[in-house]
XYZ file of C-alpha atoms in Angstrom:
737
model
C 8.775 -19.546 12.729
C 11.945 -21.495 11.936
C 15.570 -20.479 12.517
C 18.413 -21.524 10.230
C 22.135 -20.640 10.359
C 25.032 -20.758 7.920
C 27.192 -18.583 5.753
C 26.235 -16.650 2.598
C 27.740 -18.603 -0.287
C 26.448 -16.510 -3.200
C 24.233 -13.423 -3.575
C 22.012 -13.993 -6.629
C 20.124 -10.666 -6.620
C 20.146 -7.559 -4.434
C 18.070 -4.368 -4.595
C 20.154 -1.578 -3.042
C 17.130 0.670 -2.449
C 15.047 -1.662 -0.303
C 17.557 -4.392 0.559
C 15.541 -7.207 -1.038
C 18.086 -9.991 -1.552
C 18.115 -13.507 -2.976
C 21.102 -15.595 -1.898
C 22.355 -19.132 -1.289
C 23.011 -20.027 2.342
C 25.352 -22.909 3.090
C 24.447 -24.711 6.322
C 26.067 -27.730 7.915
C 23.844 -30.026 5.844
C 22.468 -28.175 2.829
C 22.528 -25.186 0.456
C 19.298 -23.190 0.807
C 17.935 -20.370 -1.383
C 16.863 -17.522 0.910
C 14.852 -14.342 0.202
C 14.237 -11.234 2.294
C 15.516 -7.759 3.185
C 19.246 -7.816 3.954
C 21.449 -4.771 4.578
C 25.203 -4.296 5.023
C 25.868 -8.025 4.600
C 28.215 -9.651 2.117
C 29.104 -13.058 0.731
C 31.087 -15.145 3.186
C 29.357 -13.822 6.321
C 27.722 -15.992 8.957
C 24.030 -15.244 9.526
C 21.115 -16.544 11.558
C 17.713 -16.204 9.803
C 14.182 -16.336 11.227
C 11.347 -17.127 8.834
C 9.585 -19.973 7.063
C 9.881 -22.149 3.978
C 7.702 -21.212 0.996
C 7.178 -22.683 -2.467
C 7.876 -20.178 -5.256
C 5.845 -20.925 -8.438
C 8.949 -20.623 -10.626
C 11.920 -21.303 -8.344
C 10.585 -23.908 -5.948
C 11.347 -24.178 -2.243
C 12.886 -21.096 -0.610
C 13.401 -19.790 2.914
C 11.645 -16.444 3.329
C 13.065 -14.624 6.355
C 11.706 -11.613 8.235
C 14.628 -11.163 10.657
C 18.335 -11.817 10.475
C 21.346 -11.592 12.750
C 25.008 -11.316 11.754
C 27.047 -13.904 13.646
C 30.664 -13.495 14.650
C 33.285 -15.517 12.781
C 33.926 -18.748 14.676
C 37.426 -19.501 13.367
C 40.106 -18.371 10.945
C 38.413 -20.133 8.014
C 35.310 -17.977 8.564
C 37.444 -14.813 8.562
C 39.287 -15.895 5.415
C 36.065 -16.796 3.593
C 34.538 -13.401 4.386
C 37.584 -11.337 3.355
C 38.132 -13.448 0.202
C 34.570 -12.701 -0.973
C 35.449 -9.080 -1.853
C 33.181 -7.758 0.894
C 35.868 -5.250 1.919
C 36.832 -2.957 -0.944
C 40.459 -3.494 -2.048
C 40.893 -6.940 -0.459
C 40.914 -9.971 -2.734
C 41.625 -13.667 -1.993
C 45.451 -13.454 -1.974
C 45.580 -10.318 0.199
C 42.930 -11.810 2.474
C 45.156 -14.860 3.052
C 48.168 -12.700 3.957
C 46.051 -10.711 6.467
C 44.645 -13.817 8.126
C 48.067 -15.492 8.179
C 49.377 -12.420 10.035
C 46.550 -11.815 12.526
C 44.575 -15.065 12.644
C 41.347 -14.986 14.650
C 42.284 -11.479 15.884
C 41.852 -10.047 12.347
C 38.491 -8.322 12.846
C 39.598 -6.710 16.117
C 42.695 -5.335 14.393
C 40.635 -3.974 11.475
C 38.234 -2.201 13.852
C 40.554 -1.007 16.625
C 44.089 -0.850 15.145
C 43.684 -0.628 11.352
C 47.135 0.970 10.960
C 48.596 -2.470 11.853
C 47.380 -3.659 8.419
C 50.056 -1.486 6.775
C 52.612 -4.098 7.853
C 51.138 -6.447 5.268
C 52.716 -6.308 1.835
C 50.380 -4.506 -0.575
C 48.651 -2.337 2.061
C 49.725 1.283 2.497
C 48.926 3.276 5.626
C 46.230 5.190 3.721
C 44.652 1.992 2.467
C 44.778 0.514 5.968
C 42.896 3.536 7.331
C 40.292 3.269 4.537
C 39.752 -0.419 5.359
C 39.309 0.441 9.038
C 36.758 3.189 8.256
C 34.808 0.844 5.987
C 34.673 -1.939 8.577
C 33.550 0.485 11.304
C 30.762 1.843 9.093
C 29.517 -1.671 8.394
C 29.608 -2.392 12.100
C 27.552 0.749 12.775
C 24.890 -0.353 10.287
C 24.715 -3.819 11.813
C 24.431 -2.487 15.345
C 21.611 -0.141 14.316
C 19.787 -2.987 12.552
C 19.980 -5.193 15.612
C 19.008 -2.293 17.881
C 15.927 -1.418 15.820
C 14.814 -5.035 15.547
C 14.169 -4.915 19.307
C 11.287 -2.525 18.596
C 9.681 -4.749 15.973
C 11.017 -2.629 13.099
C 11.474 -4.457 9.789
C 14.891 -4.613 8.158
C 13.659 -2.487 5.242
C 12.353 0.281 7.500
C 15.433 0.047 9.710
C 17.635 0.726 6.705
C 15.653 3.882 5.833
C 15.839 5.057 9.447
C 19.620 4.575 9.496
C 20.016 6.466 6.206
C 18.105 9.386 7.720
C 19.615 9.559 11.209
C 22.847 7.553 11.234
C 24.109 6.933 14.777
C 21.774 9.632 16.106
C 19.046 6.975 15.943
C 19.817 5.778 19.500
C 19.070 9.178 21.002
C 15.904 9.596 18.911
C 14.522 6.198 19.904
C 15.209 6.946 23.552
C 13.698 10.462 23.604
C 11.215 10.891 20.742
C 10.401 8.018 18.366
C 7.524 10.156 17.053
C 10.069 12.013 14.940
C 9.927 9.008 12.626
C 6.347 9.963 11.675
C 7.522 13.453 10.683
C 10.799 12.542 8.987
C 10.490 9.067 7.439
C 8.238 8.578 4.439
C 5.768 5.756 4.966
C 5.901 5.938 8.778
C 2.620 7.240 10.132
C 1.607 8.062 13.663
C 0.281 4.574 14.372
C 3.579 2.940 13.371
C 5.554 5.463 15.423
C 3.161 4.903 18.338
C 3.794 1.148 18.269
C 7.548 1.739 18.165
C 7.281 4.231 21.031
C 5.306 1.723 23.096
C 8.038 -0.881 22.542
C 10.604 1.758 23.536
C 8.750 2.421 26.782
C 7.717 6.017 26.001
C 5.031 7.417 28.329
C 1.530 7.430 26.769
C 1.114 11.046 27.902
C 4.472 12.145 26.546
C 4.362 15.629 25.068
C 5.924 14.189 21.905
C 3.052 11.693 21.585
C 0.357 14.334 22.081
C 1.907 16.674 19.523
C 2.478 13.908 17.005
C -1.156 12.815 17.412
C -2.429 16.346 16.775
C -0.338 16.697 13.632
C -1.424 13.229 12.491
C -5.088 14.179 12.948
C -4.553 17.251 10.775
C -2.723 15.144 8.187
C -5.660 12.730 8.046
C -7.968 15.702 7.464
C -5.759 16.869 4.576
C -5.880 13.372 3.055
C -9.688 13.681 3.123
C -9.528 16.976 1.223
C -9.707 19.484 4.076
C -7.409 22.482 4.456
C -8.277 23.033 8.129
C -10.386 21.582 10.935
C -12.547 23.499 13.397
C -10.615 23.421 16.661
C -13.333 21.570 18.556
C -13.483 18.888 15.874
C -9.686 18.572 15.852
C -9.532 18.135 19.623
C -12.357 15.574 19.600
C -10.692 13.516 16.864
C -7.280 13.722 18.569
C -8.852 12.759 21.895
C -10.349 9.613 20.335
C -7.009 8.764 18.721
C -4.777 9.400 21.715
C -7.160 8.465 24.534
C -5.721 11.442 26.389
C -7.167 14.345 28.362
C -8.674 16.935 25.982
C -7.362 19.814 28.090
C -3.855 18.484 27.563
C -4.529 18.238 23.808
C -5.941 21.781 23.765
C -2.848 23.095 25.522
C -0.432 21.333 23.151
C -2.418 22.600 20.149
C -1.705 26.148 21.330
C 1.964 25.265 21.874
C 2.242 23.908 18.320
C 0.797 27.197 17.073
C 3.448 29.148 18.994
C 6.093 26.964 17.346
C 4.488 27.828 13.956
C 3.834 24.185 13.073
C 0.124 24.933 12.885
C -1.894 28.124 12.433
C -4.973 28.991 14.478
C -7.372 31.536 12.976
C -10.801 32.810 13.959
C -13.252 33.434 11.113
C -16.988 34.047 11.399
C -16.962 33.011 15.046
C -15.267 29.680 14.299
C -11.772 28.834 15.554
C -9.922 26.973 12.810
C -6.694 24.984 12.951
C -4.556 24.724 9.817
C -1.434 22.739 9.149
C 0.940 25.678 8.635
C 1.969 24.646 5.111
C -1.623 24.659 3.841
C -2.535 27.929 5.514
C 0.301 29.713 3.731
C -0.472 27.803 0.535
C -4.005 29.259 0.410
C -2.674 32.755 1.112
C -0.044 32.426 -1.636
C -2.607 31.191 -4.186
C -4.973 34.057 -3.371
C -2.222 36.665 -3.734
C -0.904 35.229 -7.027
C -4.391 34.910 -8.532
C -5.175 38.538 -7.790
C -1.820 39.607 -9.219
C -2.598 37.743 -12.465
C -6.040 39.313 -12.877
C -5.100 42.123 -15.224
C -7.990 43.016 -17.550
C -7.460 44.595 -20.965
C -9.639 47.706 -20.550
C -11.653 49.027 -23.474
C -10.618 46.218 -25.797
C -13.631 43.907 -25.527
C -15.430 45.266 -28.612
C -12.325 44.817 -30.766
C -11.757 41.330 -29.338
C -15.413 40.427 -29.938
C -15.230 41.532 -33.579
C -12.032 39.547 -34.135
C -13.582 36.430 -32.594
C -16.758 36.733 -34.687
C -14.601 36.879 -37.807
C -13.203 33.449 -36.843
C -16.597 31.768 -36.550
C -17.517 28.865 -38.765
C -20.777 29.888 -40.495
C -22.192 26.422 -39.822
C -21.245 26.503 -36.115
C -21.919 30.036 -34.921
C -21.167 30.764 -31.284
C -24.154 31.274 -29.023
C -24.076 34.566 -27.058
C -22.913 32.925 -23.809
C -20.164 31.067 -25.652
C -19.033 34.278 -27.341
C -18.982 36.013 -23.946
C -16.803 33.201 -22.631
C -14.221 33.529 -25.405
C -14.145 37.325 -25.053
C -13.695 37.018 -21.279
C -10.891 34.471 -21.685
C -9.153 36.702 -24.229
C -9.430 39.922 -22.230
C -9.156 38.908 -18.568
C -6.067 37.874 -16.657
C -8.068 35.201 -14.816
C -11.223 33.618 -16.255
C -13.356 30.628 -15.269
C -15.607 28.815 -17.759
C -17.850 26.262 -16.113
C -20.615 24.004 -17.383
C -21.751 20.436 -17.721
C -21.353 18.034 -20.659
C -22.629 19.212 -24.034
C -22.638 22.907 -23.110
C -19.944 23.906 -25.594
C -16.782 24.094 -23.473
C -14.685 22.425 -26.181
C -16.027 24.800 -28.838
C -15.024 27.746 -26.637
C -11.505 26.371 -26.116
C -11.053 25.780 -29.842
C -12.252 29.303 -30.722
C -9.990 30.812 -28.061
C -7.024 28.882 -29.489
C -7.739 30.258 -32.968
C -7.960 33.798 -31.560
C -4.641 33.414 -29.724
C -2.968 32.051 -32.858
C -4.353 34.870 -35.020
C -3.160 37.528 -32.595
C 0.303 36.020 -32.196
C -0.107 34.885 -28.570
C 1.755 31.818 -27.330
C -0.345 29.381 -25.303
C -0.133 26.000 -23.585
C -2.856 23.457 -22.853
C -2.845 21.252 -19.772
C -5.024 19.080 -17.556
C -4.535 17.400 -14.165
C -4.270 13.806 -15.473
C -2.810 12.016 -18.468
C -6.224 10.823 -19.624
C -7.736 14.308 -19.395
C -4.745 15.760 -21.264
C -5.129 13.150 -24.003
C -8.823 14.004 -24.400
C -7.928 17.694 -24.626
C -5.408 16.941 -27.381
C -7.981 14.917 -29.313
C -10.618 17.662 -28.959
C -8.382 20.580 -29.992
C -5.784 19.086 -32.296
C -3.054 20.769 -30.225
C -0.666 19.116 -27.817
C -1.776 19.060 -24.220
C 0.111 17.689 -21.240
C -0.413 17.083 -17.568
C 0.153 20.134 -15.402
C 3.038 18.322 -13.727
C 4.775 17.708 -17.039
C 4.083 21.268 -18.197
C 5.899 22.516 -15.102
C 8.822 20.141 -15.600
C 8.387 17.831 -12.645
C 11.705 16.514 -11.331
C 12.215 14.239 -8.312
C 14.857 15.443 -5.891
C 15.898 12.020 -4.624
C 14.714 12.569 -1.051
C 11.815 10.094 -1.155
C 8.901 8.878 -3.270
C 6.857 12.029 -2.561
C 9.719 14.508 -2.755
C 10.081 16.565 -5.932
C 10.528 20.002 -7.454
C 9.487 21.775 -10.654
C 11.739 23.171 -13.371
C 9.301 26.044 -13.928
C 8.672 28.110 -10.815
C 8.862 31.688 -9.499
C 12.529 31.869 -10.499
C 11.982 30.333 -13.940
C 8.414 31.117 -15.066
C 6.617 29.778 -18.134
C 7.318 31.923 -21.198
C 3.789 31.985 -22.661
C 0.945 34.470 -23.054
C -1.893 32.153 -21.979
C -2.352 28.953 -19.979
C -5.567 26.980 -20.582
C -6.429 24.321 -18.006
C -9.203 21.762 -18.595
C -10.897 19.575 -15.943
C -10.113 22.278 -13.390
C -12.370 20.696 -10.747
C -9.699 18.002 -10.322
C -6.897 20.436 -9.481
C -5.978 20.400 -5.797
C -4.383 23.224 -3.818
C -0.696 22.107 -3.934
C -0.796 21.595 -7.706
C -2.569 24.928 -8.203
C 0.077 26.739 -6.172
C 2.817 25.160 -8.291
C 1.056 26.331 -11.457
C 0.546 29.891 -10.211
C 4.164 30.063 -9.042
C 5.278 29.482 -12.629
C 3.139 32.327 -14.034
C 3.828 36.063 -14.087
C 1.378 38.994 -14.291
C 0.472 39.506 -17.933
C -0.040 35.784 -18.529
C -3.702 34.849 -18.928
C -5.073 31.926 -16.938
C -8.180 30.259 -18.377
C -9.743 27.568 -16.166
C -12.372 25.281 -17.701
C -14.293 22.772 -15.618
C -17.520 21.437 -14.205
C -18.203 22.496 -10.610
C -20.789 19.730 -10.234
C -18.131 17.026 -10.507
C -16.662 15.518 -7.379
C -13.898 17.657 -5.860
C -10.210 16.877 -6.329
C -8.722 13.776 -4.737
C -6.117 16.010 -3.080
C -6.831 18.792 -0.567
C -8.854 21.886 -1.401
C -11.875 22.950 -3.451
C -9.962 25.251 -5.761
C -12.437 25.775 -8.613
C -15.466 26.188 -6.360
C -13.625 28.565 -4.041
C -12.389 30.753 -6.912
C -15.965 31.065 -8.182
C -17.359 31.614 -4.662
C -14.937 34.479 -4.046
C -16.773 36.615 -6.606
C -13.487 38.339 -7.510
C -12.913 36.922 -10.996
C -14.752 36.697 -14.313
C -16.898 33.553 -14.386
C -18.979 32.393 -17.364
C -21.554 29.709 -16.567
C -22.802 27.507 -19.404
C -26.147 25.814 -18.859
C -27.582 25.232 -22.344
C -27.211 21.861 -24.079
C -26.527 22.438 -27.768
C -28.354 20.439 -30.436
C -30.459 18.823 -27.703
C -32.489 16.801 -30.202
C -29.271 15.028 -31.253
C -27.786 14.874 -27.778
C -26.914 11.611 -26.122
C -29.230 10.543 -23.314
C -26.084 10.380 -21.182
C -25.762 14.170 -21.497
C -29.497 14.818 -21.124
C -29.776 12.599 -18.056
C -26.628 14.053 -16.509
C -28.239 17.492 -16.628
C -31.480 16.074 -15.199
C -29.558 14.508 -12.313
C -27.772 17.790 -11.676
C -31.143 19.573 -11.613
C -32.549 17.063 -9.118
C -34.731 15.267 -11.676
C -34.732 11.467 -11.730
C -33.955 10.351 -15.305
C -36.196 8.023 -17.270
C -35.173 4.438 -16.550
C -37.520 2.698 -19.004
C -34.719 1.300 -21.216
C -36.045 3.055 -24.332
C -32.767 4.941 -24.644
C -29.931 3.965 -26.968
C -27.194 4.690 -24.449
C -28.660 4.856 -20.923
C -29.951 1.625 -19.358
C -31.188 0.310 -16.022
C -31.208 -3.354 -14.982
C -33.324 -3.596 -11.847
C -31.779 -6.145 -9.529
C -32.044 -6.390 -5.739
C -29.832 -9.431 -5.129
C -26.046 -9.043 -4.861
C -25.256 -12.358 -6.580
C -27.510 -11.511 -9.544
C -25.904 -8.082 -9.797
C -22.428 -9.635 -9.839
C -23.472 -12.116 -12.528
C -25.020 -9.349 -14.628
C -21.897 -7.200 -14.328
C -19.707 -10.056 -15.577
C -21.999 -10.700 -18.579
C -22.251 -6.992 -19.404
C -18.510 -6.395 -19.227
C -17.361 -9.607 -20.855
C -20.032 -10.145 -23.511
C -22.854 -7.647 -24.055
C -21.308 -4.169 -23.923
C -18.124 -4.905 -25.930
C -20.343 -5.953 -28.858
C -22.752 -3.058 -28.350
C -20.139 -0.279 -28.406
C -17.522 -2.199 -30.442
C -14.723 -2.322 -27.853
C -12.783 -4.926 -25.879
C -14.054 -6.098 -22.466
C -10.893 -4.424 -21.137
C -12.307 -1.015 -22.234
C -15.589 -1.334 -20.335
C -15.209 0.293 -16.934
C -17.071 -0.658 -13.771
C -17.472 2.325 -11.423
C -18.645 1.907 -7.855
C -19.130 4.295 -4.936
C -17.323 2.098 -2.419
C -14.116 0.201 -1.747
C -15.564 -2.264 0.765
C -18.600 -4.530 0.607
C -19.825 -7.077 -1.974
C -20.187 -4.373 -4.655
C -17.036 -2.506 -3.686
C -13.758 -2.343 -5.571
C -12.000 -4.932 -3.416
C -14.591 -7.628 -4.151
C -15.412 -6.723 -7.759
C -11.851 -6.730 -9.082
C -10.936 -10.387 -8.477
C -14.346 -11.436 -9.845
C -13.857 -9.413 -13.046
C -10.209 -10.472 -13.358
C -11.299 -14.110 -13.370
C -13.425 -13.592 -16.482
C -11.663 -10.774 -18.358
C -8.078 -11.965 -17.808
C -8.268 -15.568 -16.594
C -5.302 -17.559 -15.356
C -3.280 -19.240 -18.092
C 0.023 -21.150 -18.312
C 1.193 -18.454 -20.749
C 0.618 -15.620 -18.254
C 3.014 -15.099 -15.374
C 1.598 -14.059 -12.009
C 2.728 -12.438 -8.775
C 0.749 -12.632 -5.563
C 1.113 -9.610 -3.291
C -0.900 -9.888 -0.103
C -4.392 -10.948 -1.142
C -4.035 -9.597 -4.716
C -2.839 -11.635 -7.693
C -1.257 -9.532 -10.439
C -1.281 -11.253 -13.827
C 0.203 -10.321 -17.186
C -2.532 -8.508 -19.125
C -4.234 -7.084 -16.022
C -5.703 -3.581 -15.909
C -4.108 -1.771 -12.951
C -4.100 1.646 -11.293
C -1.447 3.621 -9.417
C -3.004 4.568 -6.068
C -0.633 7.259 -4.810
C 1.746 9.813 -6.268
C 5.306 8.545 -6.677
C 7.600 11.187 -8.118
C 10.639 8.884 -8.087
C 9.294 6.187 -10.412
C 11.010 6.386 -13.773
C 9.107 5.879 -17.017
C 10.390 5.509 -20.534
C 8.955 5.329 -24.042
C 10.657 2.829 -26.325
C 10.616 2.866 -30.108
C 11.661 0.336 -32.686
C 14.148 -2.296 -31.472
C 13.567 -1.195 -27.876
C 15.494 2.063 -28.269
C 14.476 4.613 -25.620
C 12.796 7.581 -27.337
C 11.754 9.508 -24.230
C 11.949 9.164 -20.478
C 10.951 10.989 -17.333
C 9.905 10.614 -13.715
C 6.612 10.423 -11.873
C 3.510 8.210 -11.834
C 0.395 9.683 -10.284
C -2.582 8.684 -8.198
C -5.317 7.449 -10.577
C -3.074 6.632 -13.570
C -4.313 3.434 -15.247
C -2.237 0.984 -17.243
C -1.707 -2.631 -18.266
C 0.654 -5.227 -16.804
C 2.980 -5.955 -19.719
C 5.317 -8.455 -18.049
C 6.283 -10.033 -14.728
C 9.948 -10.961 -14.228
C 10.560 -13.322 -11.327
C 14.356 -13.078 -11.651
C 14.619 -9.281 -11.343
C 11.523 -9.251 -9.077
C 9.797 -6.557 -11.176
C 6.465 -5.914 -12.883
C 6.396 -3.735 -16.005
C 3.271 -1.617 -16.525
C 2.432 0.393 -19.659
C 0.507 3.630 -19.033
C -0.933 6.307 -21.319
C 1.381 7.564 -24.064
C 3.260 4.223 -23.865
C 5.003 5.171 -20.627
C 6.695 1.988 -19.398
C 7.279 1.726 -15.649
C 9.077 -1.078 -13.797
C 7.874 -1.762 -10.258
C 10.024 -3.730 -7.807
C 7.883 -6.357 -6.091
C 8.395 -4.396 -2.866
C 6.501 -1.434 -4.421
C 3.383 -3.368 -5.405
C 1.446 -1.748 -2.573
C 1.243 1.249 -4.952
C -0.786 -0.760 -7.491
C -4.240 -2.278 -7.471
C -6.444 -4.024 -10.028
C -8.606 -1.557 -11.961
C -11.378 -3.536 -13.696
C -13.536 -1.744 -11.137
C -12.539 1.616 -9.618
C -14.229 4.033 -7.273
C -16.145 6.878 -8.903
C -13.834 9.317 -7.154
C -10.780 7.740 -8.820
C -12.438 7.991 -12.258
C -12.354 11.794 -12.367
C -10.962 13.242 -15.577
C -11.359 9.923 -17.389
C -13.782 8.956 -20.134
C -14.714 5.397 -21.045
C -16.580 3.903 -24.037
C -19.007 2.172 -21.662
C -19.604 2.409 -17.924
C -21.349 -0.056 -15.604
C -22.640 1.304 -12.262
C -23.643 -1.178 -9.538
C -25.949 0.781 -7.191
C -27.797 -1.130 -4.486
C -27.309 0.454 -1.076
C -24.807 2.523 0.844
C -24.261 5.386 3.287
C -26.296 8.531 2.643
C -23.278 10.837 2.878
C -21.661 8.931 0.000
C -24.682 8.032 -2.153
C -25.487 11.550 -3.307
C -26.331 13.498 -6.464
C -22.777 14.729 -6.945
C -21.412 11.163 -7.024
C -24.053 9.888 -9.476
C -23.557 12.881 -11.782
C -19.786 12.319 -11.860
C -20.211 8.609 -12.636
C -22.682 9.176 -15.477
C -20.525 11.848 -17.118
C -17.537 9.457 -17.296
C -19.258 7.491 -20.105
C -18.848 8.356 -23.765
C -20.989 5.699 -25.425
C -23.128 3.868 -22.907
C -24.189 3.869 -19.223
C -25.724 0.791 -17.611
C -26.915 0.970 -14.007
C -27.375 -2.397 -12.307
C -29.259 -2.406 -9.026
C -32.095 -0.526 -7.386
C -34.013 2.270 -9.143
C -35.052 3.464 -5.657
C -31.357 3.923 -4.809
C -30.897 5.974 -7.988
C -33.871 8.162 -7.027
C -32.516 8.662 -3.494
C -29.131 9.674 -4.863
C -30.704 12.250 -7.180
C -32.754 13.680 -4.295
C -29.753 13.782 -1.945
C -28.050 17.096 -2.791
C -25.835 17.006 0.312
C -22.144 16.880 -0.569
C -19.497 15.825 1.887
C -18.351 19.041 3.548
C -14.794 20.179 2.846
C -13.187 22.682 5.162
C -11.481 25.130 2.804
C -11.124 28.912 2.878
C -9.462 30.026 -0.370
C -12.557 32.070 -1.284
C -12.443 33.966 2.009
C -8.703 34.617 1.744
C -9.117 35.949 -1.813
C -11.815 38.368 -0.646
C -9.746 39.505 2.347
C -6.665 40.241 0.230
C -8.759 41.909 -2.490
C -9.999 44.482 0.061
C -6.475 45.792 0.643
């Protein structure tokens, strides 16, 4: 690591949110372009930078620094240069000269300790002098905090966020309980806080560390889809994390419960530990669902007759389908569940016609943009994401902080809400939806319980069905089976535990038996880049590779750069940005990998005029890299519905290449052609549920490349990864009262 010193001659670019700055540094011998995170520093200031020289593909040699230190002015010329730069609001070059002429090298001390002395200078009132003093002191506070936090290995970017949260209280927090950072600062997890605490000399058996570790263990469980953990499992996981005495962990778990940060409940002989927020979230959802379930008594015959009058003579509803529409029209809460080809879309369309005929207002929604778009195409009526339906609005407190326009105080003014792809809805989103509904509004949930569960916590659809408290219509018949796609037929076989025919006599379901990783990779490239685009008449970009895993030779992380090389190769006409080990290139297919409610999107019309705009990009959203701007340090991505989003380079950890995605991330999406590399993997992951979900993502063609024995094992393996949820039990408990 090299160290260079000088003064900041000119700031070329500065991002106020993350501090990323490009500036020219004048040293004793040269003018150097420098890049890095810089806070509370202005032109004219002396700095010492630690970093290394790098070669930028567009701008040449630069000094990329990871640490900086503000240096005191060495003489009057340094003071004059700094004040003349406009760094202090209200002081320009001429006023700066008068101040320095009056106070010389003592200028900064006067500004900090005796700012009223500045009022003796012509052009500075007493009020202005006090404002200058307050400004200089604030800048000094920021600098001191930055230097203080650097001692603990904290980056400048993170240090700035910590200062914004705590101000000068940061010294006390770092001395007593650095683990507060994990609770209060977005992006700081337990492990980061633990490293900081170690640097700060905090005892490894500190009560703050034990409690933070317990809460972190629960948070990890939530990120894996659980709502609670059995207490023994929680303690064992926390013990492995903390390397602390389990009795101590057990004791602090009870203390956290007394402080209402967690909830401990005993059900069926099992002691369960919930993060408090999710315990009350399940209880709230159960209560609101039961309140919504108002059935129209004695009206089913009339409703049935009205629905039958709407039937197309050429497409008459089968009895189970008719039952589903009647149930949806007469019940406050109704679930319609079934696999592909079982008539769910026909039921939704008939229900819509009934609601229109009877003068009922309705809205259509789905958990993702792609699923909402498919719903619009299938019904002819506008559908939106649930988040957009509820009027998602960021509240400015962080990337994951937001609120909804429609809520318990401002409910949706409709008679019916129809949700498709309900298996993808997690508990927090479901609570937000229920909060915006009032008794008398019908809730119709349509989904396939055999799909993988939601990415977020909970098993909402399965738990609602398992409660036995609401009307559920199960669809299991494939209509017009003789005309049905083999994708649909084989999906139902897989779900029934039957290994599909893999003899390649099908028109849309194929198996290439390969047992060598290199041959599989070569076959995938040929399929995606040449064979399948011609077969289903699409671009290579539209063919989606789905894989069970992230790691390994057939995982997402290895497949994406291989596919990028052939589908979107490097070209002098395409700008690139390397972020870590990933190269983003104009034209790339990319995916957002976590919810960010602060990202702004806009839709532009002719001549670039903004036609619509909003906030929020969500985990699993897929788009295309439209442009890379090295000057503004941004990448522009276009998502569904022409939503344009600009990502600062510092936010590129939210994006990844998406030529190949995990099967879990593909939920709610549909692709013209799907390629599935299946060779080997862990039993708990390679199961029937995963294979069924992957196959049902394809609209026109499925090609499995790998081992037919692996396919057979997946079909036979009916074990799903266990999720600890209890919405069904809570619903039943509340229903008894």
